[in-house]
Short mmCIF file of C-alpha atoms in Angstrom, two decimals:
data_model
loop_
_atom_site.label_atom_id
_atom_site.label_comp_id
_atom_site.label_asym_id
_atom_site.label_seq_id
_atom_site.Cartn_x
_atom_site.Cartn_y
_atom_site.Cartn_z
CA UNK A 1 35.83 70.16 79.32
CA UNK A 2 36.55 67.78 82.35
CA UNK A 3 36.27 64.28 81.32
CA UNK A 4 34.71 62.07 84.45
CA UNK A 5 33.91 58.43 84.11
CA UNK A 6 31.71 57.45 87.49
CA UNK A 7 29.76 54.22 88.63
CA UNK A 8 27.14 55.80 90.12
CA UNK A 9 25.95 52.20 91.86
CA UNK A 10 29.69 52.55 93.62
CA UNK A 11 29.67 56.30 93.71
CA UNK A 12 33.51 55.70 92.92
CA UNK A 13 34.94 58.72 90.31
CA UNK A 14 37.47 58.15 87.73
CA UNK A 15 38.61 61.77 87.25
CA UNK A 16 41.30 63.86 84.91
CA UNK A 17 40.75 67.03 86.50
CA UNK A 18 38.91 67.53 90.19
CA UNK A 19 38.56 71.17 89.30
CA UNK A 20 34.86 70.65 87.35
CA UNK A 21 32.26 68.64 88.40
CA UNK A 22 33.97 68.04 91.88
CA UNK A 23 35.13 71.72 92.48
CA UNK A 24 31.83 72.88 92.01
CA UNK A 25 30.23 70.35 94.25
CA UNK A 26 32.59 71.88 97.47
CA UNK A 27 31.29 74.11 99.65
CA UNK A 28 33.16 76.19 102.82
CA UNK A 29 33.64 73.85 105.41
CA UNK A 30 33.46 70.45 103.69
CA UNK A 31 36.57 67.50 104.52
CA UNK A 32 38.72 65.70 102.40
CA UNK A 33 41.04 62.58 103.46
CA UNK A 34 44.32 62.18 100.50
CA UNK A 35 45.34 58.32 100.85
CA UNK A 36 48.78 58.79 99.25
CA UNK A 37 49.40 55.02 98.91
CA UNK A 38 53.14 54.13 97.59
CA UNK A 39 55.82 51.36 97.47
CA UNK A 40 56.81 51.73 101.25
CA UNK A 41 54.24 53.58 102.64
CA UNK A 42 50.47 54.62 103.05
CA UNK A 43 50.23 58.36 104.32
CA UNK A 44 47.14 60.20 105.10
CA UNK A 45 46.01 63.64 105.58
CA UNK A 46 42.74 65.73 106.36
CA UNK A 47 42.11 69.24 104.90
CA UNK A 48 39.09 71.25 104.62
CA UNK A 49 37.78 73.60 102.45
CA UNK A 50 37.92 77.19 103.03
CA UNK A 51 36.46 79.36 100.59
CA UNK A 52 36.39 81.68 98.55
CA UNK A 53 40.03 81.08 97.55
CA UNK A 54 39.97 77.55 98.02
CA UNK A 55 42.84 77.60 100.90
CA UNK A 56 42.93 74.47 103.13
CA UNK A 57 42.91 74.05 106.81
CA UNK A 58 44.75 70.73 107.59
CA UNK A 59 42.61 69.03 110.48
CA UNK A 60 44.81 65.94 110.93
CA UNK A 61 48.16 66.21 110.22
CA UNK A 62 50.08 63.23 108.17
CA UNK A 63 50.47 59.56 109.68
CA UNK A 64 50.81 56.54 107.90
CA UNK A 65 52.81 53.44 107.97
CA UNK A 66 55.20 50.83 105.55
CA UNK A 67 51.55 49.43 104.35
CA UNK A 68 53.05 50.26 100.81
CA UNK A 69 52.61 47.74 97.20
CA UNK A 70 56.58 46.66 98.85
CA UNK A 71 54.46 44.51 101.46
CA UNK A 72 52.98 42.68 98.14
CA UNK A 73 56.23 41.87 96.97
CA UNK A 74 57.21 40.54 100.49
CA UNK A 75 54.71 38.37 100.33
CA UNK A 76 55.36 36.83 96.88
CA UNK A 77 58.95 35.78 98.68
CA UNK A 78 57.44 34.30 101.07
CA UNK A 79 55.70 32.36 98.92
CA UNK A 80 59.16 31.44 97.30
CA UNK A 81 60.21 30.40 100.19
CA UNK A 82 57.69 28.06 101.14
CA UNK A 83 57.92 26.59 97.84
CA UNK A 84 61.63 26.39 97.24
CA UNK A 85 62.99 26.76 101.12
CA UNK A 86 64.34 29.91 102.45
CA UNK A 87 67.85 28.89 102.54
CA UNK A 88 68.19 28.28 99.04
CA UNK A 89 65.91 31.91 98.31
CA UNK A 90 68.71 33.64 100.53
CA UNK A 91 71.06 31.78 98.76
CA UNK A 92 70.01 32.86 95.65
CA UNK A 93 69.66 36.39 96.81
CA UNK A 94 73.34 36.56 97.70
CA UNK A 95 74.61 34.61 94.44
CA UNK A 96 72.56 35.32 91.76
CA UNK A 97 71.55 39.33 92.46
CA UNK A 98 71.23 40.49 88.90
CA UNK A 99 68.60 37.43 88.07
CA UNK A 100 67.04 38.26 91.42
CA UNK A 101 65.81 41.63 90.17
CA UNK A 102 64.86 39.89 87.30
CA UNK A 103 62.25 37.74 88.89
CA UNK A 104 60.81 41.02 90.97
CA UNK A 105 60.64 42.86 87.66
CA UNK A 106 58.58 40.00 86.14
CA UNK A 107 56.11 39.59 89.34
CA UNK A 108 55.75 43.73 88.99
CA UNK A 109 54.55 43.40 85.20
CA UNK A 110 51.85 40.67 86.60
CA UNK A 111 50.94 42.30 90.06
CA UNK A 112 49.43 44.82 88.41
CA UNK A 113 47.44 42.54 86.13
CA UNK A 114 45.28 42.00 89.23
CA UNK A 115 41.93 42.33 89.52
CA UNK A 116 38.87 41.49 91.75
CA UNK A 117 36.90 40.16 88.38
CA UNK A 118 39.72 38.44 87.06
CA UNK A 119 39.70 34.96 85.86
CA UNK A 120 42.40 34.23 83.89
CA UNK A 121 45.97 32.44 86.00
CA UNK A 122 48.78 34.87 85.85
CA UNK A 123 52.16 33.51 84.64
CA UNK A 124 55.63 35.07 85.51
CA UNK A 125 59.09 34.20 84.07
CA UNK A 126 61.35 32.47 85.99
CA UNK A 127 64.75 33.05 84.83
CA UNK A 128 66.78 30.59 83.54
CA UNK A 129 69.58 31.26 86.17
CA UNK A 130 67.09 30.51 88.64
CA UNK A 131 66.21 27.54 87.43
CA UNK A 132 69.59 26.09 86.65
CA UNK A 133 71.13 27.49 90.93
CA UNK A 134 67.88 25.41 91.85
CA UNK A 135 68.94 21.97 90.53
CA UNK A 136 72.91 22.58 91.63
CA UNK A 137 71.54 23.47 95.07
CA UNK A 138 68.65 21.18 95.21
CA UNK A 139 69.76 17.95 93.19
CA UNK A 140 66.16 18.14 91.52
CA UNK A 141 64.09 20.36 89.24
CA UNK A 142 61.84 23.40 90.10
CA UNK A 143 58.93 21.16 88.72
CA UNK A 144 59.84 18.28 91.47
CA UNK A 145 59.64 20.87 94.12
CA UNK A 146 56.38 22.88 92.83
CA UNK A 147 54.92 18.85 92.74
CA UNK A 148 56.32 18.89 96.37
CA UNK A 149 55.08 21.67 98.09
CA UNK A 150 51.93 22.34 99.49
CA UNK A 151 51.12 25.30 97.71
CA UNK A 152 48.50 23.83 95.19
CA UNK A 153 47.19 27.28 93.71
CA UNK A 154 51.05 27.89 92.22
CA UNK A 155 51.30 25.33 88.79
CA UNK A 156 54.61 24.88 86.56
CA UNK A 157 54.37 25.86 83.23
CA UNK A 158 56.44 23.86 80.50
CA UNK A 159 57.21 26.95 78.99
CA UNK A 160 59.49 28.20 82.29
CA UNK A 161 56.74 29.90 84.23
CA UNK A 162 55.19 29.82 87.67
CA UNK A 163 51.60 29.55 86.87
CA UNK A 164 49.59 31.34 90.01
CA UNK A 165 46.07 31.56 90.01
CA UNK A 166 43.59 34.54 90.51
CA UNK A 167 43.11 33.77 93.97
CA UNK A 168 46.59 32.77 94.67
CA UNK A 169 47.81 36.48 93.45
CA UNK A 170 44.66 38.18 95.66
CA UNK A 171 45.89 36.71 98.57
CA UNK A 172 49.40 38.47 98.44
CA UNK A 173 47.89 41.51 98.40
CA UNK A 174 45.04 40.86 101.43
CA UNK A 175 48.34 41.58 104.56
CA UNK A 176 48.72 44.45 103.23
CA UNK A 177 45.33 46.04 101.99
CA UNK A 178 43.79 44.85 105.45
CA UNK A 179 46.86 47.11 107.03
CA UNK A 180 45.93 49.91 105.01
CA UNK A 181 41.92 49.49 105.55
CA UNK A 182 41.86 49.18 109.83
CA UNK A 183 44.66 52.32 109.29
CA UNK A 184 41.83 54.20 107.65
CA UNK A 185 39.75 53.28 109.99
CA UNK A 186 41.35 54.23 112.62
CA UNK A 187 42.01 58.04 110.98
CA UNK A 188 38.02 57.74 110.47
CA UNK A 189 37.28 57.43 114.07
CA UNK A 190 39.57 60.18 115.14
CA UNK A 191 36.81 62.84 117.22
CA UNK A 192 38.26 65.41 114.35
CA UNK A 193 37.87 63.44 111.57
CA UNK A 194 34.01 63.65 110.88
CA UNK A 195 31.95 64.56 108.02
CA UNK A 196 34.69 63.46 105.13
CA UNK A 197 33.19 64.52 102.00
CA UNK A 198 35.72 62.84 99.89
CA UNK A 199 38.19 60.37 100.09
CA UNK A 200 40.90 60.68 97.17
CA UNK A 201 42.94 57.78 96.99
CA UNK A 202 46.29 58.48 95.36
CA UNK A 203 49.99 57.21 94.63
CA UNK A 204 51.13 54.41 92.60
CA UNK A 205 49.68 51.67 94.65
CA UNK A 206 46.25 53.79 94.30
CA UNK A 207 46.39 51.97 90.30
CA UNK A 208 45.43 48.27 91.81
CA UNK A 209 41.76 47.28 91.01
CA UNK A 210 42.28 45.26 94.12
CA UNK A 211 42.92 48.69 96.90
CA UNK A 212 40.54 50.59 94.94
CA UNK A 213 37.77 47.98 95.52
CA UNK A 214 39.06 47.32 99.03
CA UNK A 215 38.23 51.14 99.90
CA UNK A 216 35.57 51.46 98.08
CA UNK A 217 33.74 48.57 99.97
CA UNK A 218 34.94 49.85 103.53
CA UNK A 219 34.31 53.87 102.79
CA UNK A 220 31.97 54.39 99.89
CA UNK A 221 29.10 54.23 102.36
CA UNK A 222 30.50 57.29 104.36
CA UNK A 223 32.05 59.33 101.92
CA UNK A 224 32.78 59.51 97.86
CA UNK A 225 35.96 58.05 96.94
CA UNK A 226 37.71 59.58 93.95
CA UNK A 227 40.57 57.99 91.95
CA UNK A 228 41.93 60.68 89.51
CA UNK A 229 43.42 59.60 86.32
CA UNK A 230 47.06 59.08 86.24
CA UNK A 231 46.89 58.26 90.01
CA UNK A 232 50.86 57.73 90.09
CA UNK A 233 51.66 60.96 89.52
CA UNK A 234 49.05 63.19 91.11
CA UNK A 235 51.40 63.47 94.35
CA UNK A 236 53.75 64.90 91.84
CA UNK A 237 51.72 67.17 90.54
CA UNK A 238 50.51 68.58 93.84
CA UNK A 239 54.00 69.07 94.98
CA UNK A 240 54.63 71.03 91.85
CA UNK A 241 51.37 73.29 92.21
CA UNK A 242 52.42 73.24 96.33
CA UNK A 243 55.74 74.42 95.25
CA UNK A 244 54.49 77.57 93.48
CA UNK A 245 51.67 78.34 96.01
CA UNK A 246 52.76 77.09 99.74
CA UNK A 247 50.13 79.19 101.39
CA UNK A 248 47.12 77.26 100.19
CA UNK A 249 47.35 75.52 103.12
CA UNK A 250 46.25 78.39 105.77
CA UNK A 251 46.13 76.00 108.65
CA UNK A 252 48.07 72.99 109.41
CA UNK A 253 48.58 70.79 112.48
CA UNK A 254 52.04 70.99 114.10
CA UNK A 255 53.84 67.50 113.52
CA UNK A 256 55.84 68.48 116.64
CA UNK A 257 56.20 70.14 120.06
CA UNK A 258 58.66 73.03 120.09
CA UNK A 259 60.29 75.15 122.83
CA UNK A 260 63.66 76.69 123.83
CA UNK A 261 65.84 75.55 126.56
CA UNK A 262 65.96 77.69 129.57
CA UNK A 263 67.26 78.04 133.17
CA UNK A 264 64.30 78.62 135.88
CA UNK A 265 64.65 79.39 139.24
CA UNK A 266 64.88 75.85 141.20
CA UNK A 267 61.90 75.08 143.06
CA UNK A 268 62.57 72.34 145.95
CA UNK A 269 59.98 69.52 145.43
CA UNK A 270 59.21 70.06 141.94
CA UNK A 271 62.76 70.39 140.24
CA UNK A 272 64.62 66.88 140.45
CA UNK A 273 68.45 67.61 142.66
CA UNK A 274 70.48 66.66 139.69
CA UNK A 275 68.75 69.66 137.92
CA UNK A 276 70.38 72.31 140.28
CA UNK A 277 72.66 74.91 139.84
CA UNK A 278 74.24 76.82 142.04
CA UNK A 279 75.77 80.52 140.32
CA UNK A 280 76.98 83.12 142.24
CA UNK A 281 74.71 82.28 144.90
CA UNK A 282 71.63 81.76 142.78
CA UNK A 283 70.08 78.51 142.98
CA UNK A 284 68.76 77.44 139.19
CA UNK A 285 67.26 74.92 137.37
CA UNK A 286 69.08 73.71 134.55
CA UNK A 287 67.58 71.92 131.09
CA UNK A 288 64.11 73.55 131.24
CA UNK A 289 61.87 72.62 128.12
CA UNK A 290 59.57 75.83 127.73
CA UNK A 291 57.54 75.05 125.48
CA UNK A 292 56.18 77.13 122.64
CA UNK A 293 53.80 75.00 120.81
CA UNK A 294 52.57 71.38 121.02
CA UNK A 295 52.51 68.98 118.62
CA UNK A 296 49.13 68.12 116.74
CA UNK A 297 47.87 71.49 117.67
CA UNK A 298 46.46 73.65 115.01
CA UNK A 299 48.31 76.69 113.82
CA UNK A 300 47.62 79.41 111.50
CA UNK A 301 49.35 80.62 108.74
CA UNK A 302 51.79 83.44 110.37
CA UNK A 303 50.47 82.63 114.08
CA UNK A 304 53.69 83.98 116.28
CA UNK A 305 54.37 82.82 119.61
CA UNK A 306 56.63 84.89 121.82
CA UNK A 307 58.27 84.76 125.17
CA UNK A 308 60.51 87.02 127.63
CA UNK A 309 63.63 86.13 128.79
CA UNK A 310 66.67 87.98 130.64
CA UNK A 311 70.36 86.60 130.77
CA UNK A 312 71.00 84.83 133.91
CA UNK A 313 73.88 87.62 134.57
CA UNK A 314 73.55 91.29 133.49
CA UNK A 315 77.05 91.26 132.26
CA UNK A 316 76.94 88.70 129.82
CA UNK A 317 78.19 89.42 126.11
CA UNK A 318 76.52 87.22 124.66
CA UNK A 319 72.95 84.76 124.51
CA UNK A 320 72.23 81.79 123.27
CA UNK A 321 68.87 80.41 122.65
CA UNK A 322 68.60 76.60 121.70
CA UNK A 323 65.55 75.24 119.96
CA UNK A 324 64.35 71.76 120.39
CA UNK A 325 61.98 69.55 119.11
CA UNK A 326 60.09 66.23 120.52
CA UNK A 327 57.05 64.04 119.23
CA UNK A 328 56.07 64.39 122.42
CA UNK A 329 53.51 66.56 124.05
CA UNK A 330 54.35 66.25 127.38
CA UNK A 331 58.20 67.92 127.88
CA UNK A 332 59.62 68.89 131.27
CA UNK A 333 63.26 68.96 130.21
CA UNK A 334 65.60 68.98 127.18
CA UNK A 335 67.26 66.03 128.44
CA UNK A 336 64.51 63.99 127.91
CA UNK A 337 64.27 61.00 125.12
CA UNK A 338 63.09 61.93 122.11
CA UNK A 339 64.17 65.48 122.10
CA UNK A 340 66.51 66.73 119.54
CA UNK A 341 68.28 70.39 119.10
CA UNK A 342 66.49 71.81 115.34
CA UNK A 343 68.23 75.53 115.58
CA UNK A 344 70.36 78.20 117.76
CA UNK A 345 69.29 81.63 117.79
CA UNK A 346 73.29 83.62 119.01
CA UNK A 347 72.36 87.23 120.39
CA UNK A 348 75.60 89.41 120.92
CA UNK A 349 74.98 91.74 123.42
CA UNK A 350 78.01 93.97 123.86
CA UNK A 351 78.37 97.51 122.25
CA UNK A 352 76.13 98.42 124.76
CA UNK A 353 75.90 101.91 127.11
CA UNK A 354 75.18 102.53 130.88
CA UNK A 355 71.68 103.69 129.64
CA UNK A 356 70.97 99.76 129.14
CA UNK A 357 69.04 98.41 132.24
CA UNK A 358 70.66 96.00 134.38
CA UNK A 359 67.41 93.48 133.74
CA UNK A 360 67.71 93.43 130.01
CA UNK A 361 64.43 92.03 128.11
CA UNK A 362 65.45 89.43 125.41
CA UNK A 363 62.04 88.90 123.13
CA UNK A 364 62.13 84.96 121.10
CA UNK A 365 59.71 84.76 118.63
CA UNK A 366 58.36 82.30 116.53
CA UNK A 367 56.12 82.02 113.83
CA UNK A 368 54.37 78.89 112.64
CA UNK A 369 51.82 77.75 109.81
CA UNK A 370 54.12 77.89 106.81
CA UNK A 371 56.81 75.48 105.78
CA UNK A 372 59.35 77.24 107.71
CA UNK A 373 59.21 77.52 111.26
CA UNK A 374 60.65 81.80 111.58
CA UNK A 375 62.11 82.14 114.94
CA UNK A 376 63.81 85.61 116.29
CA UNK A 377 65.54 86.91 119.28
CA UNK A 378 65.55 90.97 119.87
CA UNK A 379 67.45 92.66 122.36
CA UNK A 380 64.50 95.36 122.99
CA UNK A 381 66.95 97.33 125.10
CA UNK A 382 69.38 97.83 121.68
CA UNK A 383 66.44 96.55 119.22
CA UNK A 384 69.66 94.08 118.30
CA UNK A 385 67.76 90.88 116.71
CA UNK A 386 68.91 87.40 115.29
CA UNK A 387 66.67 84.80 113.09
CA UNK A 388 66.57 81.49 112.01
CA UNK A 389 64.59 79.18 110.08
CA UNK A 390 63.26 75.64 110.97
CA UNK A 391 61.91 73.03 108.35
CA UNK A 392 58.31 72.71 110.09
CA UNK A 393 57.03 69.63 107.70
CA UNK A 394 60.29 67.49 108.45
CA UNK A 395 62.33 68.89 111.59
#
């Protein structure tokens, strides 16, 4: 039986296993967001339900930013260094490395020790080798400078400790939970990102009391956020269950444009001069992008795109097809910035008789919607063919 702890007042779920109550609450058509919120970053994704089999039609592909728990511990130096001065933190850094990683493990242990409700002053270790490079660098005690400093919500304790308050630890976490927050609600205002259902808020930053309340207050009034138990490793567990079922996920937005490189006939007026090409008489355009599909646009699981090309001479041995890639929607040329070479599809074209047409049809596929892009060139005269595959999540 699925255990579920809820506050209905915040209509925020605690679950082990979305399968039960939540499972049986979907319906064909309904949206998800998955905040995957770790150390460096904050990605997020939109599926939605298609039933019966439960397969998933991503509506906005992943985007994120470094709004990870990291940006907490950035701020906690910076607090360091307007207490001790950043030349002596640096200092430290660069001296001392080993105690350095001390101090970060001991602020870990009591960043997560904070909570909204909490009362209580949070202390964290210094260690001694701090203590000791600060007097030799300083001429004076960590206690003189914590006595100096304007910071009056950080306190030295007698047994070695910085001694922050409630507040004080809240307020290393507000940079980056307000990051994470107008992110949301930017995804939220996308014209394809209506009618969320649920938001599930994931990843080992997902375990702070603080980011779950922060959500909960900015979203819980447009859709039910769910936290599921052992929020660390539930992106680990979904790669695993990804892993042995890929095509759950019958729909997905392309993260990037992708075409072939190409010559075209050169068209005076539209085709810039340093683009020409003159072969044999013929007067081409070199560096074409033609484009196959754009990125962001929806794609089905096994959707195939195909184009016809011919070799610019009929006695060429040989074709080569270059595929490129771009963030970009927009490509003329594969010159352009931002445009990178992901695969080369190599046709050979001898062995060939006098039957073979002088205007030979060369066929490029591709086929998008899984994790693999599947591109192919056929030589339909000799049915002669050549494949490659593409990462399409990363490439």
């Amino acid at each position: 039986k699925e255990h579920v702890r809820r506050n209905r007042q915040s209509r925020t779920f605690l679950v082990e296993n979305v399968i039960g109550e939540i499972w049986s609450e979907l319906e064909e058509g309904d949206r998800y967001i998955v905040v995957d919120s770790g150390g460096g970053t904050v990605d997020m994704t939109v599926h939605q339900i298609r039933l019966p089999e439960g397969h998933l039609k991503e509506l906005y592909k992943a985007t994120g930013g470094p709004y990870g728990s990291l940006g907490v511990d950035y701020e906690f130096e910076k607090l360091l260094c307007k207490i001790f001065g950043e030349d002596f933190i640096e200092q430290f850094k660069i001296k001392r490395p080993a105690a350095w990683v001390d101090l970060m493990i001991a602020f870990e242990s009591r960043k997560r020790a904070a909570a909204p409700d909490r009362t209580n002053p949070l202390n964290i270790t210094l260690p001694f080798s701090f203590i000791d490079y600060y007097k030799k660098f300083r001429g004076h005690s960590v206690e003189h400078a914590l006595r100096k400093s304007n910071v009056d919500f950080v306190k030295w304790s007698s047994q070695g400790m910085l001694r922050m308050s409630p507040d004080a630890m809240n307020a290393l976490f507000k940079p980056t939970i307000d990051q994470i927050i107008q992110h949301l609600s930017d995804v939220f205002d996308k014209p394809e990102v209506t009618n969320v259902k649920f938001l599930f808020l994931v990843g080992g930053f997902a375990e702070s009391p603080l980011l779950q309340q922060a959500v909960q207050s900015a979203f819980g009034s447009r859709c039910r956020v769910i936290i599921p138990q052992d929020v660390g490793l539930t992106i680990l567990k979904g790669a695993v269950l990804f892993g042995l079922d890929p095509a759950v996920i019958k729909v997905r937005r392309s993260p990037l444009t992708y075409g072939v490189g190409v010559l075209n006939r050169f068209v005076e007026g539209k085709h810039p001069p340093e683009k020409l090409l003159i072969k044999d008489g013929t007067r081409w355009c070199t560096d074409v992008f033609d484009k196959f599909i754009s990125a962001d646009q929806s794609v089905a699981l096994g959707e195939t795109v195909t184009r016809s090309y011919t070799p610019a001479k009929p006695s060429q041995l040989v074709i080569v097809i270059n595929i490129y890639s771009s963030e970009q929607d927009n490509v003329s040329f594969i010159t352009e910035s931002g445009v990178k070479k992901c695969g080369t599809l190599r046709l050979d074209l001898t062995g060939t008789d006098a039957s073979v047409p002088n205007r030979r049809e060369i066929k490029t596929l591709m086929q998008f919607g899984d994790t693999e892009i599947k591109a192919m060139a056929i030589d339909v005269a000799t049915s002669k063919s050549v494949k490659v595959g593409i990462d399409f999540l990363n490439y």
